Amino acid sequence: MTLKNIKKNLALILAFCVLLVAFSPIEVKAAYNTMEFHEIYKANLNGTIMITGNTFLEPKPDNKPVAGFDNKSNNDYKMVRVDVDYDSTTKVSSSAHLEIPDGAKVAAAYLVWGAATKKYGAELEGFIEGEYPTIKFKYETGQYETIKAKSYNQLKGLKEDYTAYADVSDYVKKSGTYWAADITHLKGAKDLYAAWSLIVVLENKKAFTLKSLSINFGHQIVGAKKTVDVKIGDLQTPPNGDVNAKIGMVVWEGDAGFKDDYFAVKNDKGEFVKLSSDASPEDNFFNSRISDNGQLLENRNPNYVNNMGIDAKTMDLPPGIIPNGAESVTYQFGTDGDWYYPTILTSEIDLYAPDITIEKKVVKLTDTNSNEKALSCDDLGCDVDAGDIVEYEIQIKNDGLDNAIETIFTDQIPEDIEYIANSLSVKRSGDSDFVTLDDPIVENQITVPIGILEAANDGDTQDWQYAIRFKAKVKPEAQGKKIINTGRVSCNGASGAQNLTAEDDCAIFVSFIVDKVWSGDENVTRPDITFTLNKTVVNGNPEPLQDGRGNNLTKDISKDRAKWTRVPELTDGYSLVVTENTKQPNVLDDNWNFGSMKNPDDSHAFPYIENTVVTGAEKNGKLTIKKVLENEPTNNSEENGANAILRSAPLEFTFKVEGPYNFNETFKLTAGSEKVFENLYFGEYTVTEVEANGYTPTYSVGTDDSTKPMTVTLRRKPEDGQSEATVTVTNRNVPNPDDPNPNPNVIDVTVNKIWVGGSMPDTVIQLWREGQEIDGTEIKEQVKMVDEGQFIANGETTSHTFAGLAKHDPSGRPFVYYALEPNVPMNYVATYSSDRLTITNTFEEPEVPTTTTESGLNVPTTTTNQTQPIPSATSYQPQSSIYYRVPQASIENQEDSEVYKGPAIPVTGETREALRITTFALLLLAAALLCIRKNS
């Protein structure tokens, strides 16, 4: 060897020595702020411990999966985040499935998580020094809950790894997929890890033997030949036979690529025996596997064999490795080459002691009238109603290896049920029946001394050795609650085991029942109602309770009662309240006053909501139907009609109004009248004119018109509509084009002219009518619009028909039509028929008047062909002493062909002028005659 080589080798040796000193176990202990293992859970019960979990980081340096890394180390890859929950609000997430065996229940659950927080080139996410770290946790598709660590520890120097745990017993109750997300972690560099694990304690008295169960939490460093021992004490293993045991652990930073780490248990010779399984070889026990008894747990996302920095596993210990009669067991974490950080150690070991099993259940249920009810129970409990009487039975036995002595049963009666006096009874194995005991009740607790319960032969299970029964009544205020009644047995072992206990819960779920009470008019339709179950604080707004799928807890009312079972438990300060809504809102709902939930009272066994029908001032629906008649026809009819007949009463139009709750009214209206309905229920009302007397009705409300029956809606609230409505029905004289019959409200009137003697000169014949307005005002008018209401009669035209006349006046009474000859021709006398539609003009020879002269001669007066005028049909005053006999226009009744005997018609101006000329001529003639006589 040359001097140069010797110097080179010495330098290498010196450097190695420096490194050896730097990484010696003494320096590790001094520099890293470790946490000693300590118990966070301890119990003696028939159970076991399950462990699962997953990683938060994976080797994807270029965001591409790395193949073949099952036996590699995270030192070899740049580590990136796992985020597989499809939740955009999380940055890192993964899941693991927990399968709880049938019949087992969760006694406790803990969540542990950890990661490196210091590394050159890495990016820190979420850690704030001095604050307790958090994790997000959820079940299946529920919402994440942010969980704050109950305890944590952070190492100093190197990567400053941390570990934390929290009690999640309130979150973990059943089988399913559990998700964890968003812990403090590093990303983007090599030699990083971040992970989580779930540790669950299960209890099943029928499936598991009595064991000492413990969970220990710590934060230790194992490396450079440094070992960590953990001692589990307070045991008493059986004095003979194999001692069954199972261990579990969670360890950070165990690498599949580094060997020589191990886990061992101390035997009865004081030697540590290394353990192994199919998933965890003896020389590389911490190889980033997640397993149960050597079988990889694959129901996880992501499902990697190599989880890059987390070991979470359980395994049975070989039989006989733990000695009989041992009072403690010591476990050891060790390595010859790797570095890792133990954080969880679980242990379950058979005990030599009485193994008391207690089972509490409901065996009978009766209602308030002592009628037995069918039991509805499952593994979680039984469904009952307030007022029910529950009979409990507790069965007790000892399946252990030692006799139980000083055995006592106690039962603290919950405040929501009331113990029924003299209902306590007991029965020992072999007794024929239960024996009633005096009530040993102190502060609402039952206490029954049992004494000795003998052990089973060779540890076999046996039948029940002792049974207890008692009854309790469910109080009204317990509605909607889950009531857990716990029976508890305490004893000592005959061989020295002390303070052993066993208990069993029996849960009853008190239904929440709310009755629907209807009050008021039985004819008013009860709407379909939906009840919604809410939680609320005093003076707070109701918040709907929801099921696991986010649906509100609603019930459609059946037989006026709503019932909810298994109501979700409420936090302090909240109470249950039910609100109601109509299932299908309807205008008829306006007729109800909807109530609020009231507590039970002397008349109601359960809470109730009373709805009352509106009455009094609240029932203010009002409907008015008005009748209008437009009597004039809109066109002329060519059909011949009968002459009008005078009636004493107007037309009556028949109406029908139909509305809610069998409202049906039929009534009659005349033109201009109205019908008012008050104090109506709210709802839809239909107005129909069922007898229109041949007229065509039009229905109108406000600006809305319709030729079909009109439906109006009366509402209670102004914002929904009006509580009053007026329907105006206008009947128009319009023929129905679909009716083959002629319009019955249009008539034709024929006027006849009869001449008796004379030359039958032209004369005007008018058509007049009499009737009444709606207000009673008399109508007397010449007919217009039809042939201008007149025609010229003479020798050739002796009749005329006026077609298409209105049959009724505006009040609905028949018009009286009649003819009138305003100017009767000279030397004619006019007479009228009884219906006043036929006028007879009779010629009379005029008498020639004579004038006596002085000579005694009678000189005839010259006459001309003149007419006899008649005034209009209105009243008049005499204007002259000369009259002619003519019919009076206002005559009411005359027999046929009767000559009118009334006063003479005064001479008109034209006639007066003719008479003046004639008289003057006669005077001239008389004067001439006198002159002739004198001259002779």
mmCIF file of N, CA, C and O in Angstrom, residues 684-750:
data_model
loop_
_atom_site.group_PDB
_atom_site.id
_atom_site.type_symbol
_atom_site.label_atom_id
_atom_site.label_comp_id
_atom_site.label_asym_id
_atom_site.label_seq_id
_atom_site.Cartn_x
_atom_site.Cartn_y
_atom_site.Cartn_z
ATOM 1 N N GLU A 684 -114.195 28.731 -6.085
ATOM 2 C CA GLU A 684 -114.671 29.036 -7.426
ATOM 3 C C GLU A 684 -116.190 28.899 -7.499
ATOM 4 O O GLU A 684 -116.746 27.880 -7.067
ATOM 5 N N TYR A 685 -116.828 29.925 -8.065
ATOM 6 C CA TYR A 685 -118.273 29.928 -8.228
ATOM 7 C C TYR A 685 -118.594 30.118 -9.707
ATOM 8 O O TYR A 685 -118.003 30.968 -10.387
ATOM 9 N N THR A 686 -119.537 29.320 -10.213
ATOM 10 C CA THR A 686 -119.923 29.389 -11.616
ATOM 11 C C THR A 686 -121.362 29.878 -11.714
ATOM 12 O O THR A 686 -122.265 29.319 -11.070
ATOM 13 N N VAL A 687 -121.565 30.936 -12.501
ATOM 14 C CA VAL A 687 -122.879 31.544 -12.691
ATOM 15 C C VAL A 687 -123.387 31.121 -14.068
ATOM 16 O O VAL A 687 -122.713 31.337 -15.087
ATOM 17 N N THR A 688 -124.600 30.530 -14.090
ATOM 18 C CA THR A 688 -125.192 30.065 -15.338
ATOM 19 C C THR A 688 -126.629 30.559 -15.413
ATOM 20 O O THR A 688 -127.399 30.422 -14.450
ATOM 21 N N GLU A 689 -127.003 31.157 -16.567
ATOM 22 C CA GLU A 689 -128.394 31.512 -16.800
ATOM 23 C C GLU A 689 -129.046 30.308 -17.490
ATOM 24 O O GLU A 689 -128.759 30.017 -18.654
ATOM 25 N N VAL A 690 -129.880 29.607 -16.755
ATOM 26 C CA VAL A 690 -130.440 28.365 -17.276
ATOM 27 C C VAL A 690 -131.728 28.600 -18.066
ATOM 28 O O VAL A 690 -132.148 27.733 -18.829
ATOM 29 N N GLU A 691 -132.390 29.734 -17.880
ATOM 30 C CA GLU A 691 -133.590 30.062 -18.668
ATOM 31 C C GLU A 691 -133.476 31.526 -19.061
ATOM 32 O O GLU A 691 -133.640 32.426 -18.235
ATOM 33 N N ALA A 692 -133.153 31.749 -20.363
ATOM 34 C CA ALA A 692 -132.931 33.109 -20.856
ATOM 35 C C ALA A 692 -134.111 33.616 -21.663
ATOM 36 O O ALA A 692 -134.030 34.703 -22.244
ATOM 37 N N ASN A 693 -135.205 32.851 -21.734
ATOM 38 C CA ASN A 693 -136.415 33.259 -22.445
ATOM 39 C C ASN A 693 -136.133 33.628 -23.900
ATOM 40 O O ASN A 693 -136.727 34.547 -24.458
ATOM 41 N N GLY A 694 -135.196 32.903 -24.510
ATOM 42 C CA GLY A 694 -134.895 33.143 -25.913
ATOM 43 C C GLY A 694 -133.866 34.216 -26.162
ATOM 44 O O GLY A 694 -133.411 34.387 -27.300
ATOM 45 N N TYR A 695 -133.478 34.967 -25.151
ATOM 46 C CA TYR A 695 -132.435 35.973 -25.310
ATOM 47 C C TYR A 695 -131.055 35.303 -25.215
ATOM 48 O O TYR A 695 -130.894 34.226 -24.634
ATOM 49 N N THR A 696 -130.054 35.966 -25.765
ATOM 50 C CA THR A 696 -128.686 35.443 -25.719
ATOM 51 C C THR A 696 -127.922 36.141 -24.595
ATOM 52 O O THR A 696 -127.761 37.361 -24.637
ATOM 53 N N PRO A 697 -127.456 35.360 -23.589
ATOM 54 C CA PRO A 697 -126.777 36.008 -22.455
ATOM 55 C C PRO A 697 -125.290 36.242 -22.730
ATOM 56 O O PRO A 697 -124.637 35.467 -23.414
ATOM 57 N N THR A 698 -124.775 37.306 -22.160
ATOM 58 C CA THR A 698 -123.345 37.596 -22.126
ATOM 59 C C THR A 698 -122.970 37.851 -20.666
ATOM 60 O O THR A 698 -123.620 38.659 -19.990
ATOM 61 N N TYR A 699 -121.952 37.151 -20.209
ATOM 62 C CA TYR A 699 -121.510 37.273 -18.815
ATOM 63 C C TYR A 699 -120.286 38.183 -18.768
ATOM 64 O O TYR A 699 -119.353 38.026 -19.577
ATOM 65 N N SER A 700 -120.236 39.076 -17.829
ATOM 66 C CA SER A 700 -119.087 39.978 -17.729
ATOM 67 C C SER A 700 -118.716 40.208 -16.272
ATOM 68 O O SER A 700 -119.575 40.342 -15.404
ATOM 69 N N VAL A 701 -117.393 40.204 -16.051
ATOM 70 C CA VAL A 701 -116.807 40.576 -14.759
ATOM 71 C C VAL A 701 -115.705 41.570 -15.070
ATOM 72 O O VAL A 701 -114.691 41.208 -15.678
ATOM 73 N N GLY A 702 -115.906 42.806 -14.676
ATOM 74 C CA GLY A 702 -114.925 43.816 -15.027
ATOM 75 C C GLY A 702 -114.877 43.974 -16.535
ATOM 76 O O GLY A 702 -115.888 44.222 -17.197
ATOM 77 N N THR A 703 -113.692 43.799 -17.102
ATOM 78 C CA THR A 703 -113.528 43.920 -18.557
ATOM 79 C C THR A 703 -113.581 42.572 -19.265
ATOM 80 O O THR A 703 -113.393 42.502 -20.478
ATOM 81 N N ASP A 704 -113.803 41.499 -18.513
ATOM 82 C CA ASP A 704 -113.851 40.160 -19.103
ATOM 83 C C ASP A 704 -115.280 39.809 -19.493
ATOM 84 O O ASP A 704 -116.201 39.894 -18.672
ATOM 85 N N ASP A 705 -115.457 39.429 -20.763
ATOM 86 C CA ASP A 705 -116.771 39.031 -21.267
ATOM 87 C C ASP A 705 -116.702 37.606 -21.772
ATOM 88 O O ASP A 705 -115.662 37.143 -22.244
ATOM 89 N N SER A 706 -117.844 36.933 -21.694
ATOM 90 C CA SER A 706 -117.921 35.571 -22.200
ATOM 91 C C SER A 706 -119.372 35.237 -22.493
ATOM 92 O O SER A 706 -120.277 35.694 -21.781
ATOM 93 N N THR A 707 -119.573 34.465 -23.537
ATOM 94 C CA THR A 707 -120.928 33.976 -23.821
ATOM 95 C C THR A 707 -121.187 32.644 -23.137
ATOM 96 O O THR A 707 -122.279 32.096 -23.262
ATOM 97 N N LYS A 708 -120.173 32.127 -22.450
ATOM 98 C CA LYS A 708 -120.329 30.891 -21.704
ATOM 99 C C LYS A 708 -120.478 31.217 -20.223
ATOM 100 O O LYS A 708 -120.083 32.291 -19.767
ATOM 101 N N PRO A 709 -121.033 30.299 -19.430
ATOM 102 C CA PRO A 709 -121.169 30.546 -17.993
ATOM 103 C C PRO A 709 -119.853 31.024 -17.388
ATOM 104 O O PRO A 709 -118.772 30.534 -17.709
ATOM 105 N N MET A 710 -119.960 31.991 -16.507
ATOM 106 C CA MET A 710 -118.787 32.656 -15.940
ATOM 107 C C MET A 710 -118.408 32.032 -14.595
ATOM 108 O O MET A 710 -119.267 31.807 -13.740
ATOM 109 N N THR A 711 -117.102 31.729 -14.448
ATOM 110 C CA THR A 711 -116.563 31.229 -13.180
ATOM 111 C C THR A 711 -115.698 32.309 -12.556
ATOM 112 O O THR A 711 -114.785 32.843 -13.217
ATOM 113 N N VAL A 712 -115.974 32.637 -11.315
ATOM 114 C CA VAL A 712 -115.193 33.641 -10.586
ATOM 115 C C VAL A 712 -114.581 32.976 -9.360
ATOM 116 O O VAL A 712 -115.110 31.989 -8.833
ATOM 117 N N THR A 713 -113.456 33.504 -8.929
ATOM 118 C CA THR A 713 -112.737 32.956 -7.784
ATOM 119 C C THR A 713 -112.724 33.980 -6.662
ATOM 120 O O THR A 713 -112.262 35.116 -6.850
ATOM 121 N N LEU A 714 -113.220 33.577 -5.530
ATOM 122 C CA LEU A 714 -113.196 34.430 -4.345
ATOM 123 C C LEU A 714 -112.038 33.998 -3.464
ATOM 124 O O LEU A 714 -111.920 32.829 -3.109
ATOM 125 N N ARG A 715 -111.143 34.931 -3.136
ATOM 126 C CA ARG A 715 -109.947 34.636 -2.348
ATOM 127 C C ARG A 715 -110.004 35.356 -1.014
ATOM 128 O O ARG A 715 -110.703 36.362 -0.841
ATOM 129 N N ARG A 716 -109.221 34.827 -0.086
ATOM 130 C CA ARG A 716 -109.226 35.385 1.263
ATOM 131 C C ARG A 716 -108.263 36.555 1.410
ATOM 132 O O ARG A 716 -108.566 37.557 2.026
ATOM 133 N N LYS A 717 -107.070 36.397 0.813
ATOM 134 C CA LYS A 717 -106.021 37.397 1.000
ATOM 135 C C LYS A 717 -106.002 38.341 -0.192
ATOM 136 O O LYS A 717 -106.085 37.904 -1.337
ATOM 137 N N PRO A 718 -105.833 39.645 0.054
ATOM 138 C CA PRO A 718 -105.808 40.612 -1.053
ATOM 139 C C PRO A 718 -104.715 40.318 -2.065
ATOM 140 O O PRO A 718 -104.896 40.543 -3.259
ATOM 141 N N GLU A 719 -103.567 39.787 -1.594
ATOM 142 C CA GLU A 719 -102.478 39.532 -2.536
ATOM 143 C C GLU A 719 -102.795 38.376 -3.476
ATOM 144 O O GLU A 719 -102.145 38.221 -4.521
ATOM 145 N N ASP A 720 -103.774 37.534 -3.111
ATOM 146 C CA ASP A 720 -104.150 36.410 -3.965
ATOM 147 C C ASP A 720 -105.331 36.730 -4.875
ATOM 148 O O ASP A 720 -105.525 36.079 -5.902
ATOM 149 N N GLY A 721 -106.120 37.703 -4.519
ATOM 150 C CA GLY A 721 -107.307 38.029 -5.293
ATOM 151 C C GLY A 721 -108.321 38.746 -4.413
ATOM 152 O O GLY A 721 -108.016 39.178 -3.290
ATOM 153 N N GLN A 722 -109.537 38.892 -4.916
ATOM 154 C CA GLN A 722 -110.582 39.625 -4.215
ATOM 155 C C GLN A 722 -111.570 38.661 -3.560
ATOM 156 O O GLN A 722 -111.835 37.585 -4.075
ATOM 157 N N SER A 723 -112.111 39.127 -2.445
ATOM 158 C CA SER A 723 -113.120 38.334 -1.759
ATOM 159 C C SER A 723 -114.524 38.626 -2.278
ATOM 160 O O SER A 723 -115.478 37.980 -1.855
ATOM 161 N N GLU A 724 -114.658 39.620 -3.178
ATOM 162 C CA GLU A 724 -115.959 39.971 -3.741
ATOM 163 C C GLU A 724 -115.872 39.956 -5.258
ATOM 164 O O GLU A 724 -114.824 40.239 -5.839
ATOM 165 N N ALA A 725 -116.988 39.641 -5.888
ATOM 166 C CA ALA A 725 -117.054 39.658 -7.346
ATOM 167 C C ALA A 725 -118.484 39.963 -7.761
ATOM 168 O O ALA A 725 -119.445 39.598 -7.074
ATOM 169 N N THR A 726 -118.623 40.663 -8.892
ATOM 170 C CA THR A 726 -119.936 40.975 -9.463
ATOM 171 C C THR A 726 -119.983 40.444 -10.884
ATOM 172 O O THR A 726 -119.115 40.759 -11.709
ATOM 173 N N VAL A 727 -120.970 39.620 -11.156
ATOM 174 C CA VAL A 727 -121.177 39.083 -12.494
ATOM 175 C C VAL A 727 -122.421 39.755 -13.076
ATOM 176 O O VAL A 727 -123.509 39.658 -12.499
ATOM 177 N N THR A 728 -122.238 40.468 -14.169
ATOM 178 C CA THR A 728 -123.354 41.111 -14.856
ATOM 179 C C THR A 728 -123.744 40.250 -16.049
ATOM 180 O O THR A 728 -122.896 39.938 -16.901
ATOM 181 N N VAL A 729 -125.010 39.870 -16.094
ATOM 182 C CA VAL A 729 -125.505 39.042 -17.190
ATOM 183 C C VAL A 729 -126.420 39.910 -18.051
ATOM 184 O O VAL A 729 -127.468 40.364 -17.587
ATOM 185 N N THR A 730 -125.976 40.171 -19.263
ATOM 186 C CA THR A 730 -126.725 41.008 -20.200
ATOM 187 C C THR A 730 -127.380 40.113 -21.241
ATOM 188 O O THR A 730 -126.693 39.348 -21.936
ATOM 189 N N ASN A 731 -128.725 40.214 -21.329
ATOM 190 C CA ASN A 731 -129.451 39.421 -22.319
ATOM 191 C C ASN A 731 -129.741 40.306 -23.516
ATOM 192 O O ASN A 731 -130.390 41.357 -23.398
ATOM 193 N N ARG A 732 -129.270 39.898 -24.666
ATOM 194 C CA ARG A 732 -129.440 40.651 -25.896
ATOM 195 C C ARG A 732 -130.408 39.917 -26.818
ATOM 196 O O ARG A 732 -130.434 38.690 -26.870
ATOM 197 N N ASN A 733 -131.158 40.759 -27.577
ATOM 198 C CA ASN A 733 -132.158 40.208 -28.494
ATOM 199 C C ASN A 733 -131.460 39.805 -29.787
ATOM 200 O O ASN A 733 -131.600 40.441 -30.825
ATOM 201 N N VAL A 734 -130.661 38.754 -29.670
ATOM 202 C CA VAL A 734 -129.880 38.267 -30.805
ATOM 203 C C VAL A 734 -130.306 36.837 -31.088
ATOM 204 O O VAL A 734 -130.242 35.981 -30.200
ATOM 205 N N PRO A 735 -130.732 36.545 -32.282
ATOM 206 C CA PRO A 735 -131.159 35.156 -32.567
ATOM 207 C C PRO A 735 -129.979 34.215 -32.510
ATOM 208 O O PRO A 735 -128.862 34.568 -32.895
ATOM 209 N N ASN A 736 -130.237 33.036 -32.045
ATOM 210 C CA ASN A 736 -129.203 32.005 -31.974
ATOM 211 C C ASN A 736 -129.098 31.334 -33.336
ATOM 212 O O ASN A 736 -130.059 30.717 -33.802
ATOM 213 N N PRO A 737 -127.937 31.457 -34.007
ATOM 214 C CA PRO A 737 -127.843 30.864 -35.361
ATOM 215 C C PRO A 737 -127.969 29.347 -35.354
ATOM 216 O O PRO A 737 -128.241 28.756 -36.392
ATOM 217 N N ASP A 738 -127.729 28.735 -34.208
ATOM 218 C CA ASP A 738 -127.833 27.277 -34.131
ATOM 219 C C ASP A 738 -129.234 26.789 -33.793
ATOM 220 O O ASP A 738 -129.474 25.584 -33.736
ATOM 221 N N ASP A 739 -130.135 27.745 -33.538
ATOM 222 C CA ASP A 739 -131.501 27.371 -33.160
ATOM 223 C C ASP A 739 -132.390 27.447 -34.403
ATOM 224 O O ASP A 739 -132.525 28.525 -35.003
ATOM 225 N N PRO A 740 -132.991 26.325 -34.838
ATOM 226 C CA PRO A 740 -133.844 26.360 -36.054
ATOM 227 C C PRO A 740 -135.139 27.125 -35.843
ATOM 228 O O PRO A 740 -135.787 27.513 -36.818
ATOM 229 N N ASN A 741 -135.531 27.356 -34.622
ATOM 230 C CA ASN A 741 -136.773 28.059 -34.344
ATOM 231 C C ASN A 741 -136.568 29.561 -34.487
ATOM 232 O O ASN A 741 -135.470 30.077 -34.275
ATOM 233 N N PRO A 742 -137.601 30.270 -34.838
ATOM 234 C CA PRO A 742 -137.479 31.742 -34.963
ATOM 235 C C PRO A 742 -137.229 32.375 -33.601
ATOM 236 O O PRO A 742 -137.500 31.788 -32.562
ATOM 237 N N ASN A 743 -136.719 33.578 -33.667
ATOM 238 C CA ASN A 743 -136.432 34.325 -32.434
ATOM 239 C C ASN A 743 -137.749 34.619 -31.733
ATOM 240 O O ASN A 743 -138.602 35.336 -32.250
ATOM 241 N N PRO A 744 -137.931 34.082 -30.530
ATOM 242 C CA PRO A 744 -139.226 34.276 -29.854
ATOM 243 C C PRO A 744 -139.420 35.683 -29.308
ATOM 244 O O PRO A 744 -140.513 36.020 -28.863
ATOM 245 N N ASN A 745 -138.383 36.482 -29.310
ATOM 246 C CA ASN A 745 -138.485 37.819 -28.728
ATOM 247 C C ASN A 745 -138.568 38.911 -29.802
ATOM 248 O O ASN A 745 -138.340 40.083 -29.510
ATOM 249 N N VAL A 746 -138.841 38.504 -31.034
ATOM 250 C CA VAL A 746 -139.072 39.430 -32.143
ATOM 251 C C VAL A 746 -140.450 39.111 -32.727
ATOM 252 O O VAL A 746 -140.753 37.955 -33.031
ATOM 253 N N ILE A 747 -141.279 40.125 -32.842
ATOM 254 C CA ILE A 747 -142.640 39.907 -33.350
ATOM 255 C C ILE A 747 -142.889 40.774 -34.578
ATOM 256 O O ILE A 747 -142.184 41.756 -34.821
ATOM 257 N N ASP A 748 -143.919 40.413 -35.335
ATOM 258 C CA ASP A 748 -144.408 41.198 -36.471
ATOM 259 C C ASP A 748 -145.796 41.726 -36.105
ATOM 260 O O ASP A 748 -146.614 40.986 -35.531
ATOM 261 N N VAL A 749 -146.039 42.977 -36.406
ATOM 262 C CA VAL A 749 -147.346 43.590 -36.113
ATOM 263 C C VAL A 749 -147.991 44.054 -37.431
ATOM 264 O O VAL A 749 -147.368 44.830 -38.185
ATOM 265 N N THR A 750 -149.207 43.602 -37.702
ATOM 266 C CA THR A 750 -149.936 43.971 -38.932
ATOM 267 C C THR A 750 -151.063 44.947 -38.586
ATOM 268 O O THR A 750 -151.863 44.684 -37.682
#
